[in-house]
PDB file of C-alpha atoms in Angstrom:
ATOM      1  CA  HIS A   1     115.160  84.055  68.070  1.00 58.00           C
ATOM      2  CA  THR A   2     118.151  83.438  70.212  1.00 71.00           C
ATOM      3  CA  ALA A   3     116.393  80.800  72.327  1.00 71.00           C
ATOM      4  CA  ARG A   4     115.451  78.882  68.949  1.00 70.00           C
ATOM      5  CA  GLN A   5     119.088  79.033  67.983  1.00 75.00           C
ATOM      6  CA  ALA A   6     120.456  77.436  71.481  1.00 77.00           C
ATOM      7  CA  GLY A   7     117.415  74.937  70.827  1.00 80.00           C
ATOM      8  CA  HIS A   8     115.265  75.912  73.683  1.00 85.00           C
ATOM      9  CA  LYS A   9     111.476  76.125  73.664  1.00 88.00           C
ATOM     10  CA  VAL A  10     109.885  79.643  74.016  1.00 88.00           C
ATOM     11  CA  ILE A  11     106.675  80.306  76.087  1.00 90.00           C
ATOM     12  CA  VAL A  12     105.420  83.974  75.979  1.00 87.00           C
ATOM     13  CA  PHE A  13     103.141  85.109  78.674  1.00 86.00           C
ATOM     14  CA  VAL A  14     100.799  88.135  78.006  1.00 82.00           C
ATOM     15  CA  THR A  15     101.229  90.028  81.342  1.00 75.00           C
ATOM     16  CA  SER A  16      98.715  92.759  80.554  1.00 72.00           C
ATOM     17  CA  ASP A  17      96.422  94.744  77.982  1.00 69.00           C
ATOM     18  CA  ARG A  18      99.534  96.724  77.336  1.00 69.00           C
ATOM     19  CA  THR A  19     101.179  93.631  75.251  1.00 69.00           C
ATOM     20  CA  TRP A  20      98.021  93.962  73.232  1.00 66.00           C
ATOM     21  CA  GLN A  21      98.337  97.498  72.274  1.00 69.00           C
ATOM     22  CA  ASP A  22     102.187  96.916  71.516  1.00 71.00           C
ATOM     23  CA  VAL A  23     101.209  94.280  69.315  1.00 71.00           C
ATOM     24  CA  CYS A  24      99.042  96.558  67.144  1.00 68.00           C
ATOM     25  CA  ARG A  25     101.929  99.146  66.779  1.00 72.00           C
ATOM     26  CA  ARG A  26     103.271 100.005  63.299  1.00 69.00           C
ATOM     27  CA  GLY A  27     106.398 101.755  61.989  1.00 70.00           C
ATOM     28  CA  TRP A  28     109.868 102.435  63.452  1.00 65.00           C
ATOM     29  CA  ASN A  29     109.045 105.165  65.752  1.00 72.00           C
ATOM     30  CA  ASN A  30     105.669 104.139  67.144  1.00 68.00           C
ATOM     31  CA  ARG A  31     107.198 101.925  70.384  1.00 65.00           C
ATOM     32  CA  GLY A  32     105.984 100.821  73.600  1.00 63.00           C
ATOM     33  CA  LEU A  33     106.858 101.743  77.219  1.00 59.00           C
ATOM     34  CA  TYR A  34     110.046 100.006  77.066  1.00 61.00           C
ATOM     35  CA  GLY A  35     110.749 100.591  73.145  1.00 62.00           C
ATOM     36  CA  GLU A  36     108.725  97.464  72.293  1.00 71.00           C
ATOM     37  CA  ARG A  37     108.198  97.765  68.263  1.00 74.00           C
ATOM     38  CA  GLY A  38     105.092  96.304  67.248  1.00 70.00           C
ATOM     39  CA  GLU A  39     106.869  93.860  64.605  1.00 75.00           C
ATOM     40  CA  TRP A  40     109.183  92.454  67.422  1.00 76.00           C
ATOM     41  CA  CYS A  41     105.851  91.749  69.419  1.00 78.00           C
ATOM     42  CA  ARG A  42     104.126  90.093  66.703  1.00 81.00           C
ATOM     43  CA  PHE A  43     107.225  87.964  65.769  1.00 82.00           C
ATOM     44  CA  SER A  44     107.612  86.721  69.317  1.00 83.00           C
ATOM     45  CA  LEU A  45     104.044  85.719  69.409  1.00 83.00           C
ATOM     46  CA  GLN A  46     103.564  83.967  66.154  1.00 85.00           C
ATOM     47  CA  HIS A  47     106.999  81.948  66.840  1.00 85.00           C
ATOM     48  CA  ALA A  48     106.545  81.179  70.103  1.00 88.00           C
ATOM     49  CA  ASP A  49     106.106  77.437  70.969  1.00 90.00           C
ATOM     50  CA  ALA A  50     103.181  78.323  73.220  1.00 92.00           C
ATOM     51  CA  VAL A  51     101.520  81.615  74.177  1.00 91.00           C
ATOM     52  CA  VAL A  52      99.608  82.172  77.700  1.00 92.00           C
ATOM     53  CA  VAL A  53      97.261  84.921  78.317  1.00 88.00           C
ATOM     54  CA  GLN A  54      94.945  85.828  81.645  1.00 83.00           C
ATOM     55  CA  LYS A  55      91.679  86.840  80.074  1.00 83.00           C
ATOM     56  CA  GLU A  56      89.330  85.581  77.336  1.00 88.00           C
ATOM     57  CA  ALA A  57      89.406  89.092  75.630  1.00 85.00           C
ATOM     58  CA  GLN A  58      93.175  88.788  75.220  1.00 85.00           C
ATOM     59  CA  GLN A  59      92.951  85.080  73.934  1.00 88.00           C
ATOM     60  CA  LYS A  60      90.325  86.231  71.487  1.00 89.00           C
ATOM     61  CA  ALA A  61      91.860  89.408  70.485  1.00 85.00           C
ATOM     62  CA  LEU A  62      95.472  87.257  69.517  1.00 86.00           C
ATOM     63  CA  GLN A  63      93.086  84.460  67.267  1.00 86.00           C
ATOM     64  CA  HIS A  64      91.556  87.402  65.485  1.00 85.00           C
ATOM     65  CA  SER A  65      94.381  89.427  64.461  1.00 83.00           C
ATOM     66  CA  LEU A  66      97.439  87.114  64.309  1.00 85.00           C
ATOM     67  CA  GLY A  67      95.285  83.678  63.955  1.00 87.00           C
ATOM     68  CA  ILE A  68      97.320  81.802  67.239  1.00 86.00           C
ATOM     69  CA  VAL A  69      95.587  80.177  69.592  1.00 87.00           C
ATOM     70  CA  PRO A  70      96.718  81.028  73.179  1.00 91.00           C
ATOM     71  CA  SER A  71      96.404  78.960  76.295  1.00 91.00           C
ATOM     72  CA  LEU A  72      94.079  80.518  78.932  1.00 91.00           C
ATOM     73  CA  ILE A  73      95.524  80.626  82.493  1.00 87.00           C
ATOM     74  CA  ARG A  74      93.543  82.707  85.109  1.00 81.00           C
ATOM     75  CA  ASN A  75      95.089  84.269  88.113  1.00 70.00           C
ATOM     76  CA  PRO A  76      95.079  81.604  90.858  1.00 65.00           C
ATOM     77  CA  ILE A  77      92.779  83.597  93.505  1.00 58.00           C
ATOM     78  CA  ASP A  78      90.944  81.535  96.283  1.00 58.00           C
ATOM     79  CA  LEU A  79      88.013  83.547  97.373  1.00 51.00           C
ATOM     80  CA  ASP A  80      87.501  80.766 100.229  1.00 56.00           C
ATOM     81  CA  GLU A  81      90.827  81.381 101.886  1.00 55.00           C
ATOM     82  CA  LYS A  82      90.398  83.445 104.937  1.00 54.00           C
ATOM     83  CA  ASN A  83      92.903  85.434 106.931  1.00 48.00           C
ATOM     84  CA  ASP A  84      92.028  86.963 110.325  1.00 52.00           C
ATOM     85  CA  LEU A  85      95.704  88.470 111.205  1.00 45.00           C
ATOM     86  CA  PRO A  86      95.225  91.756 112.606  1.00 47.00           C
ATOM     87  CA  CYS A  87      96.391  94.951 110.621  1.00 45.00           C
ATOM     88  CA  GLU A  88      98.608  97.613 112.154  1.00 50.00           C
ATOM     89  CA  ILE A  89      96.673 100.337 110.405  1.00 50.00           C
ATOM     90  CA  SER A  90      93.057 100.330 108.973  1.00 56.00           C
ATOM     91  CA  GLY A  91      90.686 102.664 107.165  1.00 74.00           C
ATOM     92  CA  HIS A  92      93.885 103.508 104.661  1.00 84.00           C
ATOM     93  CA  VAL A  93      94.576 103.954 100.954  1.00 88.00           C
ATOM     94  CA  LEU A  94      96.465 100.956  99.764  1.00 88.00           C
ATOM     95  CA  TRP A  95      98.867 100.768  96.889  1.00 90.00           C
ATOM     96  CA  ILE A  96     101.246  98.009  96.229  1.00 88.00           C
ATOM     97  CA  GLY A  97     103.994  98.179  93.654  1.00 87.00           C
ATOM     98  CA  ARG A  98     107.558  98.542  92.609  1.00 88.00           C
ATOM     99  CA  ALA A  99     109.611 101.642  93.041  1.00 90.00           C
ATOM    100  CA  ASP A 100     108.779 102.841  89.252  1.00 87.00           C
ATOM    101  CA  ILE A 101     107.968 106.025  87.864  1.00 84.00           C
ATOM    102  CA  ASP A 102     107.287 104.821  84.169  1.00 81.00           C
ATOM    103  CA  SER A 103     104.984 101.743  84.493  1.00 78.00           C
ATOM    104  CA  LYS A 104     103.810 101.515  88.150  1.00 83.00           C
ATOM    105  CA  ARG A 105     103.903 105.359  88.517  1.00 87.00           C
ATOM    106  CA  ALA A 106     105.143 105.514  92.382  1.00 91.00           C
ATOM    107  CA  ASP A 107     105.794 109.226  92.059  1.00 92.00           C
ATOM    108  CA  LEU A 108     101.988 109.477  91.100  1.00 91.00           C
ATOM    109  CA  LEU A 109     101.323 107.942  94.690  1.00 91.00           C
ATOM    110  CA  LEU A 110     103.114 110.499  96.424  1.00 94.00           C
ATOM    111  CA  GLU A 111     101.320 113.407  94.511  1.00 91.00           C
ATOM    112  CA  ILE A 112      97.860 112.036  95.381  1.00 91.00           C
ATOM    113  CA  ALA A 113      98.850 111.663  99.016  1.00 92.00           C
ATOM    114  CA  ARG A 114     100.266 115.175  99.199  1.00 93.00           C
ATOM    115  CA  ARG A 115      96.909 116.151  97.578  1.00 90.00           C
ATOM    116  CA  SER A 116      94.766 114.489 100.235  1.00 89.00           C
ATOM    117  CA  PRO A 117      96.491 115.610 103.734  1.00 91.00           C
ATOM    118  CA  GLN A 118      93.613 114.193 105.666  1.00 90.00           C
ATOM    119  CA  THR A 119      93.965 110.777 104.492  1.00 89.00           C
ATOM    120  CA  GLU A 120      96.252 107.746 105.786  1.00 91.00           C
ATOM    121  CA  PHE A 121      98.184 106.071 102.774  1.00 93.00           C
ATOM    122  CA  VAL A 122     100.071 102.819 102.815  1.00 93.00           C
ATOM    123  CA  GLY A 123     102.485 102.198  99.949  1.00 93.00           C
ATOM    124  CA  ILE A 124     104.037  98.642  99.873  1.00 92.00           C
ATOM    125  CA  MET A 125     106.609  99.366  97.621  1.00 93.00           C
ATOM    126  CA  ASN A 126     109.260  96.747  96.070  1.00 90.00           C
ATOM    127  CA  VAL A 127     112.555  98.330  95.824  1.00 91.00           C
ATOM    128  CA  HIS A 128     113.447  97.643  92.229  1.00 82.00           C
ATOM    129  CA  ASP A 129     115.453 100.990  91.937  1.00 88.00           C
ATOM    130  CA  ARG A 130     117.120 101.489  94.989  1.00 92.00           C
ATOM    131  CA  ASP A 131     118.326 105.104  94.325  1.00 94.00           C
ATOM    132  CA  LEU A 132     114.635 105.724  93.114  1.00 93.00           C
ATOM    133  CA  TYR A 133     113.389 104.000  96.481  1.00 93.00           C
ATOM    134  CA  GLN A 134     115.518 106.174  98.808  1.00 94.00           C
ATOM    135  CA  THR A 135     114.320 109.221  96.874  1.00 94.00           C
ATOM    136  CA  LEU A 136     110.774 108.445  97.381  1.00 94.00           C
ATOM    137  CA  ARG A 137     111.127 107.494 101.029  1.00 94.00           C
ATOM    138  CA  ARG A 138     112.878 111.117 101.325  1.00 94.00           C
ATOM    139  CA  THR A 139     110.133 113.221  99.920  1.00 95.00           C
ATOM    140  CA  CYS A 140     106.833 111.436 100.557  1.00 94.00           C
ATOM    141  CA  PRO A 141     104.575 113.341 102.706  1.00 96.00           C
ATOM    142  CA  ALA A 142     103.855 112.365 106.381  1.00 95.00           C
ATOM    143  CA  ASN A 143     100.569 110.780 105.689  1.00 95.00           C
ATOM    144  CA  LEU A 144     102.225 108.129 103.397  1.00 95.00           C
ATOM    145  CA  ARG A 145     103.659 105.290 104.991  1.00 94.00           C
ATOM    146  CA  ILE A 146     106.142 103.256 102.630  1.00 95.00           C
ATOM    147  CA  ILE A 147     106.645  99.726 103.641  1.00 94.00           C
ATOM    148  CA  GLU A 148     109.357  97.870 101.955  1.00 92.00           C
ATOM    149  CA  HIS A 149     108.395  94.246 102.210  1.00 89.00           C
ATOM    150  CA  VAL A 150     105.190  92.525 103.952  1.00 88.00           C
ATOM    151  CA  PRO A 151     105.335  88.722 104.520  1.00 87.00           C
ATOM    152  CA  PHE A 152     102.615  86.790 102.243  1.00 78.00           C
ATOM    153  CA  ASP A 153     100.449  85.707 105.320  1.00 78.00           C
ATOM    154  CA  LYS A 154     100.048  89.322 106.515  1.00 82.00           C
ATOM    155  CA  VAL A 155      99.575  91.183 103.232  1.00 78.00           C
ATOM    156  CA  GLU A 156      95.509  90.186 103.368  1.00 77.00           C
ATOM    157  CA  SER A 157      95.347  92.082 106.347  1.00 80.00           C
ATOM    158  CA  TYR A 158      96.274  95.422 104.813  1.00 82.00           C
ATOM    159  CA  TYR A 159      93.740  94.493 102.121  1.00 79.00           C
ATOM    160  CA  ARG A 160      90.840  93.898 104.293  1.00 77.00           C
ATOM    161  CA  ASP A 161      91.374  96.705 106.315  1.00 79.00           C
ATOM    162  CA  ALA A 162      91.898  99.384 103.563  1.00 81.00           C
ATOM    163  CA  SER A 163      88.894 102.076 102.513  1.00 81.00           C
ATOM    164  CA  VAL A 164      90.437 102.491  98.950  1.00 81.00           C
ATOM    165  CA  LEU A 165      92.846 100.193  96.662  1.00 82.00           C
ATOM    166  CA  LEU A 166      94.743 102.539  94.671  1.00 84.00           C
ATOM    167  CA  ASN A 167      96.476 101.896  91.097  1.00 82.00           C
ATOM    168  CA  THR A 168      98.354 104.162  89.307  1.00 84.00           C
ATOM    169  CA  SER A 169      99.898 101.926  86.930  1.00 79.00           C
ATOM    170  CA  ASN A 170      99.558 102.555  83.428  1.00 73.00           C
ATOM    171  CA  ALA A 171      99.276  99.052  82.212  1.00 63.00           C
ATOM    172  CA  GLY A 172      98.537  96.654  85.314  1.00 54.00           C
ATOM    173  CA  ARG A 173      94.824  96.960  85.635  1.00 52.00           C
ATOM    174  CA  ASN A 174      94.553  93.250  85.764  1.00 51.00           C
ATOM    175  CA  SER A 175      97.407  92.779  87.929  1.00 55.00           C
ATOM    176  CA  LEU A 176      97.616  89.729  90.273  1.00 56.00           C
ATOM    177  CA  TRP A 177      97.606  92.118  93.468  1.00 57.00           C
ATOM    178  CA  TRP A 178      94.693  94.200  92.383  1.00 57.00           C
ATOM    179  CA  LEU A 179      92.611  90.902  91.552  1.00 57.00           C
ATOM    180  CA  PHE A 180      93.611  89.712  94.872  1.00 58.00           C
ATOM    181  CA  GLY A 181      92.487  92.625  96.373  1.00 56.00           C
ATOM    182  CA  VAL A 182      89.321  92.777  94.926  1.00 56.00           C
ATOM    183  CA  ALA A 183      88.517  89.082  95.745  1.00 53.00           C
ATOM    184  CA  GLU A 184      89.717  89.893  99.441  1.00 53.00           C
ATOM    185  CA  ARG A 185      87.400  92.829  99.802  1.00 51.00           C
ATOM    186  CA  VAL A 186      84.312  91.267  97.816  1.00 42.00           C
ATOM    187  CA  SER A 187      84.488  87.962  99.801  1.00 41.00           C
ATOM    188  CA  GLN A 188      85.321  89.384 103.087  1.00 44.00           C
ATOM    189  CA  GLN A 189      83.056  92.557 103.234  1.00 44.00           C
ATOM    190  CA  GLY A 190      80.783  91.965 100.367  1.00 39.00           C
ATOM    191  CA  GLY A 191      81.997  95.204  98.398  1.00 41.00           C
ATOM    192  CA  CYS A 192      85.081  96.939  97.284  1.00 47.00           C
ATOM    193  CA  LEU A 193      85.940 100.609  96.851  1.00 51.00           C
ATOM    194  CA  LEU A 194      88.462 100.849  93.781  1.00 55.00           C
ATOM    195  CA  TYR A 195      90.225 103.549  92.494  1.00 55.00           C
ATOM    196  CA  THR A 196      92.246 103.982  89.292  1.00 58.00           C
ATOM    197  CA  ALA A 197      94.480 107.225  88.935  1.00 54.00           C
ATOM    198  CA  ASP A 198      94.178 107.893  85.274  1.00 51.00           C
ATOM    199  CA  ALA A 199      93.656 111.443  85.976  1.00 41.00           C
ATOM    200  CA  ALA A 200      95.661 112.464  88.647  1.00 42.00           C
ATOM    201  CA  GLU A 201      97.380 115.149  86.823  1.00 43.00           C
ATOM    202  CA  GLU A 202      94.012 116.979  86.761  1.00 43.00           C
ATOM    203  CA  GLY A 203      93.611 117.572  90.243  1.00 44.00           C
ATOM    204  CA  LEU A 204      93.057 114.217  91.721  1.00 46.00           C
ATOM    205  CA  GLY A 205      92.498 113.494  95.456  1.00 44.00           C
ATOM    206  CA  VAL A 206      90.979 111.638  97.986  1.00 46.00           C
ATOM    207  CA  ASP A 207      88.575 112.874 100.337  1.00 45.00           C
TER     208      ASP A 207
END
């Protein structure tokens, strides 16, 4: 609404399936992770100049429920591009995300690592919240190595040499890093071992 008042065009990007879940919310108290109300989400989508989605399922859902026709732009993953740079560690469990306990659930990474003391973990973690980041680094178990930044041309080696890709996010199951990791493992080794930590509170660990 503010953008329209200022005379600007509005493009809404649907970043995850959680956006669709928020669109379906009804009532004042039924809110999303960041306080989103369903009516706000529906208004934004219905009044945008363009809506962009990442999956056909999202495209069909918005067409069916709101009568809008989103543009489909898939994640740009190049399966033919190869990178043979060595990795400093191999056979590790790889987690990539930001220092966040609400959406990316970095604290869950620490808990899983604690329950799997014989397994090496690598967490490539964007700072996002400096205080939380420092707390996570201070309290992480010895088998978890937290790295603040990895150059883009070297990150493929962490994917390639990982034994498990760990996703603790409660929304980003089709995030760019996750799909990129799948593509890297499938194209380089012909297979991929994935692990989504939705049940970690119930005794989850990595053997």
